[in-house]
């Protein structure tokens, strides 16, 4: 996590809002914002190193690094820098963009290389710095987001020990307008009769109510589908690990399956919505404080811009 915190009171000095409104509508109390001396890349390296150490790996034994981010330090790709800084000299490294679904999509993508036998070890990182892209004068969006990075080390294993028991992923670009971070087309003169489009992005644009409705409709639907195809009783789940967007969304999804709220992992009060980082950050916290234990059954779901969403059923193995 970045070291700089920004709580609701401090934010209400910048934009017309208040702690009570933010808490009751979202559950968020504070968030972290990358300040001087830190970068998204440095956070990714910290998270990546911790994951590699927990797994007991040598950096040069890693075959693949995928960074899920929509806010890279380098539009050409940030993962290769992370690969170099971690000393993962044998890993191929690339970025994957799927906003708040990014970590889930990346985890599933990486696992396919392991399952088909072409690679053995992968480092999957989810990281975002939405503080750079949000309009800090727009109280409808700026209260929601925070910065952060999380990482998970995954390794090929025998089919019977495989921790990824099933997944579903979906996209619907026709509804993409309710949450985007688009390039603005400003045409500038190049030479006689020729123009070019300057590369500039407008801040995050969101229709909060539409995104809310999308989440509380599609997340339960895809989870239900996944649980059905994997023949899993919702009551047998140890944890529900959802993208940390809004406490009301987390509670609504849990209620649809009559899952007690104690089984819903949540840390958004402290960090807000860190986009691609929420799921690995939450998992890391719950593994380290002993809530998530080896052999626990976890249903996870990511959802957000695209629109994109997905779910995975995981039997947590812990460090092998
Ligand atoms: O990864 C996915 C990312 N996106 C999301 O997860 C967003 C999902 N949507 C949401 O979480 C909710 O829609 C929000 C938290 C964004 C908004 O909550 P809401 O209950 O849908 O509020 P609203 O937009 O309907 O606004 C209600 C009122 C409005 O005032 P009026 O028109 O009733 O007078 C807003 O102007 O609250 C006002 N308002 C605020 N007041 C104080 C909106 N933002 C704020 C604010 N502080 N920050």
Coordinates of N, CA, C and O in Angstrom, one line a residue, residues 100-185:
X100 N -11.4 -3.2 -13.0 CA -11.5 -3.9 -11.7 C -11.7 -5.4 -11.8 O -11.6 -6.1 -10.8
X101 N -11.9 -5.9 -13.1 CA -11.9 -7.4 -13.2 C -10.5 -7.9 -13.6 O -10.2 -9.1 -13.8
X102 N -9.5 -6.9 -13.6 CA -8.2 -7.3 -14.1 C -7.5 -8.4 -13.4 O -6.9 -9.3 -14.0
X103 N -7.5 -8.3 -12.1 CA -6.8 -9.4 -11.3 C -7.4 -10.8 -11.6 O -6.6 -11.7 -11.9
X104 N -8.7 -10.9 -11.6 CA -9.3 -12.2 -11.9 C -9.0 -12.7 -13.3 O -8.6 -13.8 -13.5
X105 N -9.1 -11.8 -14.3 CA -8.8 -12.2 -15.6 C -7.3 -12.6 -15.8 O -7.0 -13.5 -16.5
X106 N -6.5 -11.9 -15.0 CA -5.0 -12.2 -15.1 C -4.7 -13.6 -14.4 O -4.0 -14.4 -15.0
X107 N -5.3 -13.8 -13.3 CA -5.2 -15.0 -12.6 C -5.6 -16.2 -13.5 O -4.9 -17.2 -13.6
X108 N -6.7 -16.0 -14.2 CA -7.2 -17.1 -15.0 C -6.3 -17.3 -16.2 O -6.0 -18.4 -16.6
X109 N -5.9 -16.2 -16.8 CA -5.0 -16.2 -18.0 C -3.7 -17.0 -17.6 O -3.3 -17.9 -18.3
X110 N -3.1 -16.5 -16.5 CA -1.8 -17.2 -16.1 C -2.0 -18.6 -15.8 O -1.2 -19.5 -16.2
X111 N -3.1 -19.0 -15.2 CA -3.3 -20.4 -14.9 C -3.4 -21.3 -16.1 O -3.1 -22.5 -16.0
X112 N -3.8 -20.7 -17.2 CA -3.9 -21.5 -18.5 C -2.5 -22.0 -18.9 O -2.4 -23.1 -19.4
X113 N -1.5 -21.1 -18.8 CA -0.2 -21.5 -19.1 C 0.3 -22.6 -18.2 O 1.1 -23.5 -18.7
X114 N -0.1 -22.6 -17.0 CA 0.4 -23.6 -16.0 C -0.4 -24.9 -16.3 O 0.2 -26.0 -16.3
X115 N -1.7 -24.8 -16.6 CA -2.5 -26.0 -16.8 C -2.0 -26.7 -18.1 O -2.1 -27.9 -18.2
X116 N -1.6 -25.9 -19.2 CA -1.3 -26.6 -20.4 C 0.1 -27.1 -20.4 O 0.6 -27.6 -21.4
X117 N 0.8 -26.9 -19.3 CA 2.2 -27.5 -19.2 C 3.3 -26.7 -19.8 O 4.5 -27.1 -19.7
X118 N 3.0 -25.5 -20.3 CA 4.1 -24.7 -21.0 C 4.9 -23.9 -20.0 O 6.0 -23.5 -20.3
X119 N 4.3 -23.7 -18.8 CA 5.0 -22.9 -17.8 C 4.8 -23.5 -16.4 O 3.8 -24.2 -16.2
X120 N 5.7 -23.2 -15.5 CA 5.6 -23.8 -14.1 C 5.2 -22.8 -13.1 O 4.4 -23.1 -12.2
X121 N 5.8 -21.6 -13.1 CA 5.5 -20.7 -12.1 C 5.2 -19.3 -12.6 O 5.8 -18.8 -13.6
X122 N 4.1 -18.7 -12.0 CA 3.7 -17.4 -12.5 C 3.5 -16.4 -11.3 O 3.0 -16.9 -10.2
X123 N 3.8 -15.2 -11.5 CA 3.5 -14.1 -10.5 C 2.4 -13.3 -11.1 O 2.6 -12.7 -12.2
X124 N 1.3 -13.2 -10.4 CA 0.2 -12.4 -10.9 C 0.0 -11.2 -10.0 O -0.2 -11.3 -8.8
X125 N 0.1 -10.0 -10.6 CA 0.0 -8.8 -9.8 C -1.2 -8.0 -10.3 O -1.5 -7.9 -11.5
X126 N -1.9 -7.4 -9.3 CA -3.0 -6.5 -9.6 C -2.7 -5.2 -9.0 O -2.4 -5.1 -7.8
X127 N -2.7 -4.1 -9.7 CA -2.2 -2.8 -9.2 C -2.9 -1.7 -10.0 O -3.1 -1.7 -11.2
X128 N -3.3 -0.6 -9.2 CA -3.9 0.5 -9.9 C -3.6 1.8 -9.1 O -3.5 1.8 -7.9
X129 N -3.5 2.9 -9.9 CA -3.3 4.2 -9.3 C -4.4 5.1 -9.9 O -4.1 6.0 -10.7
X130 N -5.6 4.9 -9.4 CA -6.7 5.7 -10.0 C -6.7 7.1 -9.5 O -7.3 8.0 -10.1
X131 N -5.9 7.4 -8.5 CA -5.8 8.8 -8.0 C -5.2 9.7 -9.1 O -5.5 10.9 -9.1
X132 N -4.5 9.2 -10.0 CA -4.0 10.0 -11.1 C -5.0 10.3 -12.2 O -4.8 11.2 -13.0
X133 N -6.1 9.5 -12.2 CA -7.0 9.6 -13.3 C -8.4 10.0 -12.9 O -9.3 10.2 -13.7
X134 N -8.6 10.2 -11.6 CA -10.0 10.6 -11.1 C -10.0 12.1 -11.1 O -9.0 12.8 -11.0
X135 N -11.2 12.7 -11.3 CA -11.4 14.1 -11.2 C -11.6 14.4 -9.7 O -12.7 14.1 -9.1
X136 N -10.6 15.0 -9.0 CA -10.7 15.3 -7.6 C -11.7 16.4 -7.2 O -11.9 16.7 -6.1
X137 N -12.4 16.9 -8.3 CA -13.5 17.8 -8.0 C -14.9 17.2 -8.2 O -15.9 17.8 -8.0
X138 N -14.9 15.9 -8.6 CA -16.1 15.2 -8.8 C -16.4 14.3 -7.6 O -15.9 13.2 -7.5
X139 N -17.3 14.7 -6.7 CA -17.5 14.0 -5.5 C -18.2 12.7 -5.7 O -18.3 11.8 -4.9
X140 N -18.8 12.5 -6.9 CA -19.5 11.2 -7.2 C -18.5 10.1 -7.5 O -18.9 8.9 -7.4
X141 N -17.3 10.4 -7.8 CA -16.3 9.4 -8.1 C -15.1 9.4 -7.2 O -14.6 8.3 -6.8
X142 N -14.6 10.6 -6.8 CA -13.3 10.7 -6.1 C -13.3 10.0 -4.8 O -12.3 9.6 -4.2
X143 N -14.5 9.9 -4.2 CA -14.6 9.3 -2.8 C -14.4 7.8 -2.8 O -14.1 7.2 -1.8
X144 N -14.5 7.2 -4.0 CA -14.5 5.8 -4.1 C -13.2 5.1 -4.1 O -13.0 4.0 -3.6
X145 N -12.2 5.8 -4.8 CA -11.0 5.1 -5.2 C -9.8 5.3 -4.3 O -9.7 6.3 -3.7
X146 N -8.9 4.3 -4.4 CA -7.6 4.4 -3.7 C -6.6 3.7 -4.6 O -6.9 3.1 -5.5
X147 N -5.3 3.8 -4.2 CA -4.2 3.2 -4.9 C -3.7 2.0 -4.1 O -3.7 2.0 -2.9
X148 N -3.1 1.0 -4.8 CA -2.5 -0.1 -4.2 C -2.1 -1.2 -5.2 O -2.3 -1.1 -6.4
X149 N -1.4 -2.2 -4.6 CA -0.9 -3.3 -5.4 C -0.9 -4.5 -4.6 O -0.5 -4.5 -3.4
X150 N -1.2 -5.7 -5.2 CA -1.2 -7.0 -4.5 C -0.7 -8.0 -5.5 O -0.8 -7.8 -6.7
X151 N -0.1 -9.1 -5.0 CA 0.4 -10.1 -5.9 C 0.2 -11.5 -5.3 O 0.1 -11.7 -4.1
X152 N 0.1 -12.4 -6.2 CA -0.1 -13.9 -5.8 C 0.9 -14.7 -6.7 O 1.0 -14.5 -7.9
X153 N 1.5 -15.6 -6.0 CA 2.4 -16.6 -6.7 C 1.7 -17.9 -6.9 O 1.1 -18.4 -6.0
X154 N 1.6 -18.3 -8.2 CA 0.9 -19.6 -8.5 C 1.8 -20.5 -9.2 O 2.6 -20.1 -10.0
X155 N 1.6 -21.8 -8.9 CA 2.5 -22.8 -9.5 C 1.7 -24.0 -10.0 O 0.7 -24.4 -9.5
X156 N 2.2 -24.6 -11.1 CA 1.6 -25.7 -11.7 C 1.7 -26.9 -10.7 O 2.6 -27.1 -10.0
X157 N 0.6 -27.7 -10.8 CA 0.5 -28.8 -9.9 C -0.2 -30.0 -10.6 O -0.7 -29.8 -11.7
X158 N -0.4 -31.1 -9.9 CA -1.1 -32.2 -10.5 C -2.6 -31.8 -10.6 O -3.1 -31.0 -9.8
X159 N -3.4 -32.4 -11.6 CA -4.8 -32.0 -11.7 C -5.6 -32.1 -10.4 O -6.4 -31.3 -10.1
X160 N -5.3 -33.2 -9.7 CA -6.1 -33.4 -8.4 C -5.8 -32.4 -7.3 O -6.6 -32.2 -6.4
X161 N -4.6 -31.7 -7.4 CA -4.3 -30.7 -6.4 C -4.6 -29.3 -6.9 O -4.4 -28.3 -6.1
X162 N -5.1 -29.2 -8.1 CA -5.2 -27.8 -8.7 C -6.2 -27.0 -7.9 O -7.3 -27.5 -7.5
X163 N -5.8 -25.8 -7.5 CA -6.6 -24.9 -6.7 C -7.7 -24.2 -7.4 O -8.6 -23.7 -6.8
X164 N -7.6 -24.0 -8.7 CA -8.6 -23.3 -9.5 C -9.6 -24.3 -10.0 O -9.4 -25.0 -10.9
X165 N -10.7 -24.4 -9.2 CA -11.7 -25.4 -9.5 C -12.7 -25.1 -10.6 O -13.3 -26.0 -11.2
X166 N -12.8 -23.8 -11.0 CA -13.6 -23.4 -12.1 C -13.7 -21.9 -12.2 O -13.3 -21.2 -11.3
X167 N -14.1 -21.5 -13.4 CA -14.2 -20.0 -13.6 C -15.2 -19.7 -14.7 O -15.5 -20.5 -15.5
X168 N -15.7 -18.4 -14.7 CA -16.5 -17.9 -15.7 C -16.1 -16.4 -15.9 O -15.9 -15.7 -14.9
X169 N -15.9 -16.0 -17.1 CA -15.6 -14.6 -17.3 C -16.4 -14.0 -18.5 O -16.7 -14.7 -19.4
X170 N -16.8 -12.7 -18.3 CA -17.7 -12.1 -19.3 C -17.4 -10.7 -19.6 O -16.8 -10.0 -18.7
X171 N -17.8 -10.2 -20.8 CA -17.6 -8.8 -21.1 C -18.9 -8.3 -21.8 O -19.6 -9.1 -22.5
X172 N -19.2 -7.1 -21.7 CA -20.3 -6.5 -22.5 C -20.0 -5.0 -22.8 O -20.4 -4.1 -22.0
X173 N -19.3 -4.8 -23.9 CA -18.9 -3.5 -24.3 C -20.1 -2.6 -24.6 O -19.9 -1.4 -24.6
X174 N -21.3 -3.2 -24.9 CA -22.4 -2.3 -25.2 C -22.8 -1.5 -24.0 O -23.5 -0.5 -24.2
X175 N -22.4 -1.9 -22.8 CA -22.8 -1.1 -21.6 C -21.5 -0.4 -21.1 O -21.5 0.1 -19.9
X176 N -20.5 -0.3 -21.9 CA -19.2 0.3 -21.4 C -19.3 1.8 -21.1 O -18.4 2.2 -20.3
X177 N -20.3 2.4 -21.6 CA -20.4 3.9 -21.4 C -20.6 4.3 -19.9 O -20.4 5.4 -19.5
X178 N -21.1 3.3 -19.1 CA -21.4 3.7 -17.7 C -20.1 3.8 -16.8 O -20.2 4.2 -15.7
X179 N -19.0 3.4 -17.3 CA -17.7 3.5 -16.6 C -16.5 3.5 -17.5 O -16.2 2.4 -18.1
X180 N -15.9 4.6 -17.8 CA -14.8 4.6 -18.7 C -13.8 5.7 -18.4 O -14.0 6.6 -17.6
X181 N -12.6 5.5 -19.1 CA -11.5 6.5 -18.9 C -11.0 6.6 -20.4 O -10.0 5.9 -20.7
X182 N -11.7 7.4 -21.1 CA -11.4 7.4 -22.6 C -10.4 8.4 -23.0 O -10.3 9.5 -22.4
X183 N -9.8 8.2 -24.2 CA -8.9 9.2 -24.8 C -9.8 10.2 -25.4 O -10.8 9.9 -26.1
X184 N -9.5 11.5 -25.3 CA -10.2 12.6 -25.9 C -9.6 12.8 -27.3 O -8.4 13.0 -27.4
X185 N -10.5 12.9 -28.3 CA -9.9 13.2 -29.6 C -9.7 14.7 -29.8 O -10.7 15.4 -30.1

